C-alpha atoms as an extended CHARMM CRD file, in Angstrom:
* protein
*
       131  EXT
         1         1  MET       CA            -57.8070000000       -5.6000000000       -4.2890000000  PROA      1               0.0000000000
         2         2  GLN       CA            -54.1680000000       -6.3340000000       -4.7740000000  PROA      2               0.0000000000
         3         3  GLY       CA            -51.6110000000       -5.1220000000       -2.2150000000  PROA      3               0.0000000000
         4         4  LYS       CA            -48.9320000000       -2.7970000000       -3.3320000000  PROA      4               0.0000000000
         5         5  SER       CA            -45.5060000000       -4.3110000000       -3.5590000000  PROA      5               0.0000000000
         6         6  ILE       CA            -42.8890000000       -2.5170000000       -1.5730000000  PROA      6               0.0000000000
         7         7  ASP       CA            -39.4270000000       -3.0600000000       -2.8580000000  PROA      7               0.0000000000
         8         8  ALA       CA            -36.8230000000       -3.6480000000       -0.2190000000  PROA      8               0.0000000000
         9         9  PRO       CA            -33.8570000000       -1.3370000000       -0.4710000000  PROA      9               0.0000000000
        10        10  GLU       CA            -31.0840000000       -2.7150000000       -2.6190000000  PROA      10              0.0000000000
        11        11  HSD       CA            -28.0690000000       -3.9670000000       -0.7230000000  PROA      11              0.0000000000
        12        12  LYS       CA            -24.7440000000       -4.1490000000       -2.3460000000  PROA      12              0.0000000000
        13        13  VAL       CA            -23.2130000000       -7.5790000000       -1.9790000000  PROA      13              0.0000000000
        14        14  LYS       CA            -19.5910000000       -7.2270000000       -1.0250000000  PROA      14              0.0000000000
        15        15  SER       CA            -17.1180000000       -9.2900000000       -2.8890000000  PROA      15              0.0000000000
        16        16  ALA       CA            -13.8240000000      -10.4410000000       -1.4870000000  PROA      16              0.0000000000
        17        17  THR       CA            -12.0840000000       -7.6540000000       -3.3520000000  PROA      17              0.0000000000
        18        18  ASP       CA            -14.3300000000       -4.9540000000       -1.8130000000  PROA      18              0.0000000000
        19        19  ASP       CA            -12.7310000000       -5.6380000000        1.5760000000  PROA      19              0.0000000000
        20        20  ASN       CA             -9.1890000000       -5.4340000000        0.2890000000  PROA      20              0.0000000000
        21        21  ASN       CA             -9.4680000000       -2.7230000000       -2.3450000000  PROA      21              0.0000000000
        22        22  GLY       CA             -8.9470000000       -5.2480000000       -5.1200000000  PROA      22              0.0000000000
        23        23  ALA       CA             -5.5280000000       -6.3460000000       -3.8470000000  PROA      23              0.0000000000
        24        24  ASN       CA             -4.6560000000       -9.7910000000       -5.1030000000  PROA      24              0.0000000000
        25        25  LEU       CA             -0.9270000000       -9.5160000000       -4.7940000000  PROA      25              0.0000000000
        26        26  THR       CA              1.5940000000      -12.2800000000       -5.0520000000  PROA      26              0.0000000000
        27        27  VAL       CA              3.3610000000      -12.2710000000       -1.7110000000  PROA      27              0.0000000000
        28        28  ASP       CA              6.8930000000      -12.3480000000       -3.0670000000  PROA      28              0.0000000000
        29        29  GLY       CA              8.6650000000       -9.6340000000       -1.0890000000  PROA      29              0.0000000000
        30        30  TYR       CA              9.3230000000       -7.4090000000       -4.1170000000  PROA      30              0.0000000000
        31        31  TRP       CA              7.7800000000       -3.9300000000       -4.2120000000  PROA      31              0.0000000000
        32        32  GLY       CA              6.6380000000       -3.1370000000       -7.7340000000  PROA      32              0.0000000000
        33        33  THR       CA              3.8090000000       -1.4020000000       -9.5430000000  PROA      33              0.0000000000
        34        34  LYS       CA              1.0820000000       -3.7920000000       -8.3360000000  PROA      34              0.0000000000
        35        35  THR       CA              2.0870000000       -3.3290000000       -4.6920000000  PROA      35              0.0000000000
        36        36  THR       CA              2.1400000000        0.4470000000       -5.1450000000  PROA      36              0.0000000000
        37        37  THR       CA             -1.2760000000        0.3760000000       -6.8790000000  PROA      37              0.0000000000
        38        38  ALA       CA             -2.7670000000       -1.6640000000       -4.0480000000  PROA      38              0.0000000000
        39        39  LEU       CA             -1.1870000000        0.7010000000       -1.5010000000  PROA      39              0.0000000000
        40        40  GLN       CA             -2.6200000000        3.7160000000       -3.3140000000  PROA      40              0.0000000000
        41        41  LYS       CA             -6.0910000000        2.1730000000       -3.3380000000  PROA      41              0.0000000000
        42        42  SER       CA             -5.8190000000        1.2200000000        0.3380000000  PROA      42              0.0000000000
        43        43  LEU       CA             -4.7170000000        4.7450000000        1.3660000000  PROA      43              0.0000000000
        44        44  ASP       CA             -7.1960000000        6.4310000000       -1.0030000000  PROA      44              0.0000000000
        45        45  THR       CA             -4.6360000000        8.4070000000       -2.9440000000  PROA      45              0.0000000000
        46        46  VAL       CA             -4.2230000000        8.8970000000       -6.6970000000  PROA      46              0.0000000000
        47        47  VAL       CA             -3.9560000000        5.4130000000       -8.2450000000  PROA      47              0.0000000000
        48        48  ASP       CA             -1.3160000000        5.3140000000      -10.9550000000  PROA      48              0.0000000000
        49        49  GLY       CA              1.0690000000        2.6040000000       -9.7210000000  PROA      49              0.0000000000
        50        50  VAL       CA              3.9380000000        5.0830000000       -9.4050000000  PROA      50              0.0000000000
        51        51  ILE       CA              5.9050000000        6.3040000000       -6.3980000000  PROA      51              0.0000000000
        52        52  SER       CA              6.9810000000        9.6870000000       -7.7130000000  PROA      52              0.0000000000
        53        53  GLY       CA              9.5950000000       12.2680000000       -6.7850000000  PROA      53              0.0000000000
        54        54  GLN       CA             12.0500000000       10.0250000000       -4.9720000000  PROA      54              0.0000000000
        55        55  VAL       CA             15.7650000000       10.3110000000       -4.2330000000  PROA      55              0.0000000000
        56        56  HSD       CA             18.1220000000        7.3780000000       -4.6970000000  PROA      56              0.0000000000
        57        57  ASN       CA             18.8280000000        5.3790000000       -1.5810000000  PROA      57              0.0000000000
        58        58  GLN       CA             18.7720000000        1.7300000000       -0.6000000000  PROA      58              0.0000000000
        59        59  ALA       CA             14.9820000000        1.6830000000       -0.1190000000  PROA      59              0.0000000000
        60        60  THR       CA             14.0720000000        3.3780000000       -3.3480000000  PROA      60              0.0000000000
        61        61  ASP       CA             16.5960000000        1.3480000000       -5.3150000000  PROA      61              0.0000000000
        62        62  ALA       CA             14.9040000000       -1.8160000000       -3.9370000000  PROA      62              0.0000000000
        63        63  VAL       CA             11.5850000000       -0.8370000000       -5.5360000000  PROA      63              0.0000000000
        64        64  VAL       CA             11.5860000000       -2.9860000000       -8.6920000000  PROA      64              0.0000000000
        65        65  SER       CA              9.1270000000       -0.9930000000      -10.8210000000  PROA      65              0.0000000000
        66        66  GLY       CA              6.8590000000        2.0220000000      -10.7270000000  PROA      66              0.0000000000
        67        67  ILE       CA              9.1210000000        4.6760000000       -9.2190000000  PROA      67              0.0000000000
        68        68  THR       CA             10.3710000000        8.0320000000      -10.5160000000  PROA      68              0.0000000000
        69        69  PHE       CA             13.2570000000       10.0650000000       -9.2050000000  PROA      69              0.0000000000
        70        70  GLY       CA             13.8690000000       13.7650000000       -8.8760000000  PROA      70              0.0000000000
        71        71  GLY       CA             12.8670000000       14.7370000000       -5.3440000000  PROA      71              0.0000000000
        72        72  GLY       CA              9.7440000000       16.4360000000       -4.1270000000  PROA      72              0.0000000000
        73        73  GLY       CA              8.1630000000       13.2820000000       -2.6600000000  PROA      73              0.0000000000
        74        74  SER       CA              5.1120000000       11.1620000000       -3.3090000000  PROA      74              0.0000000000
        75        75  LEU       CA              1.5700000000       11.5500000000       -1.9870000000  PROA      75              0.0000000000
        76        76  VAL       CA              1.2250000000        7.8130000000       -1.3610000000  PROA      76              0.0000000000
        77        77  ILE       CA              4.4430000000        7.6880000000        0.6570000000  PROA      77              0.0000000000
        78        78  GLU       CA              3.4530000000       10.8350000000        2.5750000000  PROA      78              0.0000000000
        79        79  THR       CA              0.0720000000        9.2810000000        3.4130000000  PROA      79              0.0000000000
        80        80  LEU       CA              1.7150000000        5.9790000000        4.4090000000  PROA      80              0.0000000000
        81        81  GLN       CA              4.1710000000        7.9060000000        6.6100000000  PROA      81              0.0000000000
        82        82  ARG       CA              1.3260000000        9.6200000000        8.4710000000  PROA      82              0.0000000000
        83        83  LYS       CA             -0.4000000000        6.2790000000        8.9990000000  PROA      83              0.0000000000
        84        84  ILE       CA              2.7110000000        4.5480000000       10.3850000000  PROA      84              0.0000000000
        85        85  GLY       CA              3.9490000000        7.4920000000       12.4650000000  PROA      85              0.0000000000
        86        86  SER       CA              6.9520000000        8.5110000000       10.3740000000  PROA      86              0.0000000000
        87        87  THR       CA              7.9770000000       11.9900000000        9.2620000000  PROA      87              0.0000000000
        88        88  ASP       CA              5.6300000000       12.7780000000        6.3750000000  PROA      88              0.0000000000
        89        89  ASP       CA              7.9760000000       14.1920000000        3.7570000000  PROA      89              0.0000000000
        90        90  GLY       CA              6.8490000000       11.8330000000        0.9460000000  PROA      90              0.0000000000
        91        91  LEU       CA             10.3190000000       10.3410000000        0.5680000000  PROA      91              0.0000000000
        92        92  LEU       CA             10.8500000000        6.6040000000        1.0120000000  PROA      92              0.0000000000
        93        93  GLY       CA             14.0070000000        6.0080000000        2.9760000000  PROA      93              0.0000000000
        94        94  PRO       CA             15.4280000000        4.1010000000        5.9210000000  PROA      94              0.0000000000
        95        95  ASN       CA             13.3770000000        5.9850000000        8.5510000000  PROA      95              0.0000000000
        96        96  THR       CA             10.1330000000        5.2400000000        6.7090000000  PROA      96              0.0000000000
        97        97  VAL       CA             11.1530000000        1.6140000000        6.1780000000  PROA      97              0.0000000000
        98        98  SER       CA             11.9770000000        1.2650000000        9.8860000000  PROA      98              0.0000000000
        99        99  ALA       CA              8.5930000000        2.7350000000       10.8470000000  PROA      99              0.0000000000
       100       100  LEU       CA              6.8290000000        0.4160000000        8.3870000000  PROA      100             0.0000000000
       101       101  GLN       CA              8.7560000000       -2.5740000000        9.7770000000  PROA      101             0.0000000000
       102       102  GLU       CA              7.7090000000       -1.6280000000       13.3060000000  PROA      102             0.0000000000
       103       103  TYR       CA              4.0790000000       -1.0240000000       12.2250000000  PROA      103             0.0000000000
       104       104  LEU       CA              3.8920000000       -4.4040000000       10.4830000000  PROA      104             0.0000000000
       105       105  GLY       CA              5.8180000000       -6.2740000000       13.1690000000  PROA      105             0.0000000000
       106       106  THR       CA              8.8600000000       -7.3680000000       11.1990000000  PROA      106             0.0000000000
       107       107  VAL       CA             12.5700000000       -7.0550000000       12.0140000000  PROA      107             0.0000000000
       108       108  VAL       CA             13.4290000000       -3.3690000000       12.2220000000  PROA      108             0.0000000000
       109       109  ASP       CA             16.6180000000       -2.5660000000       10.3020000000  PROA      109             0.0000000000
       110       110  GLY       CA             15.5360000000        0.1700000000        7.8770000000  PROA      110             0.0000000000
       111       111  VAL       CA             16.4150000000       -1.9700000000        4.8790000000  PROA      111             0.0000000000
       112       112  ILE       CA             14.2610000000       -3.4090000000        2.0570000000  PROA      112             0.0000000000
       113       113  SER       CA             15.9580000000       -6.7470000000        1.4840000000  PROA      113             0.0000000000
       114       114  ASP       CA             15.8800000000       -8.8700000000       -1.6550000000  PROA      114             0.0000000000
       115       115  PRO       CA             13.2480000000      -10.3450000000       -1.1220000000  PROA      115             0.0000000000
       116       116  SER       CA             11.9630000000       -8.3330000000        1.8020000000  PROA      116             0.0000000000
       117       117  LEU       CA             10.0830000000       -9.5070000000        4.8980000000  PROA      117             0.0000000000
       118       118  VAL       CA              8.5090000000       -6.0780000000        5.3410000000  PROA      118             0.0000000000
       119       119  VAL       CA              7.3110000000       -6.0190000000        1.7160000000  PROA      119             0.0000000000
       120       120  LYS       CA              5.8080000000       -9.4980000000        2.1900000000  PROA      120             0.0000000000
       121       121  ALA       CA              4.0610000000       -8.2290000000        5.3440000000  PROA      121             0.0000000000
       122       122  LEU       CA              2.8320000000       -5.1770000000        3.4280000000  PROA      122             0.0000000000
       123       123  GLN       CA              1.5580000000       -7.3590000000        0.5950000000  PROA      123             0.0000000000
       124       124  ARG       CA             -0.2580000000       -9.6410000000        3.0740000000  PROA      124             0.0000000000
       125       125  ALA       CA             -1.8210000000       -6.6430000000        4.7990000000  PROA      125             0.0000000000
       126       126  LEU       CA             -2.9710000000       -5.1870000000        1.4860000000  PROA      126             0.0000000000
       127       127  ASN       CA             -4.3950000000       -8.5540000000        0.4140000000  PROA      127             0.0000000000
       128       128  ALA       CA             -6.2700000000       -8.8250000000        3.7270000000  PROA      128             0.0000000000
       129       129  GLY       CA             -7.4670000000       -5.2300000000        3.4880000000  PROA      129             0.0000000000
       130       130  ASN       CA             -6.1170000000       -4.3800000000        6.9320000000  PROA      130             0.0000000000
       131       131  LEU       CA             -3.2630000000       -1.9520000000        6.4330000000  PROA      131             0.0000000000
């Protein structure tokens, strides 16, 4: 009499990208579509690579691609603001940048420089999957 084979439950093998939501960003200090896409994946918001509904200011003008203007705010920025303890209005500005700088442990000046230390820290955090 042959014994019945019991299949062990299948286990998903995690890849390196499972831990970091697929982020494989170049750490260059420039916030563009790829950084936004990785942020959206990390924060579990709609993933379209766009920060929508922004107003012009130093921070939004420093975003090199994937941003739309017109006010109203963005879900990914609102979600980020809640995570970092900033006012959650969905608008990227100096207060949000300062809170992000504090959260990520960089110099706090409310400015996204060219290139930016806080954007590099954000890109590293997204790559490591620990934002």
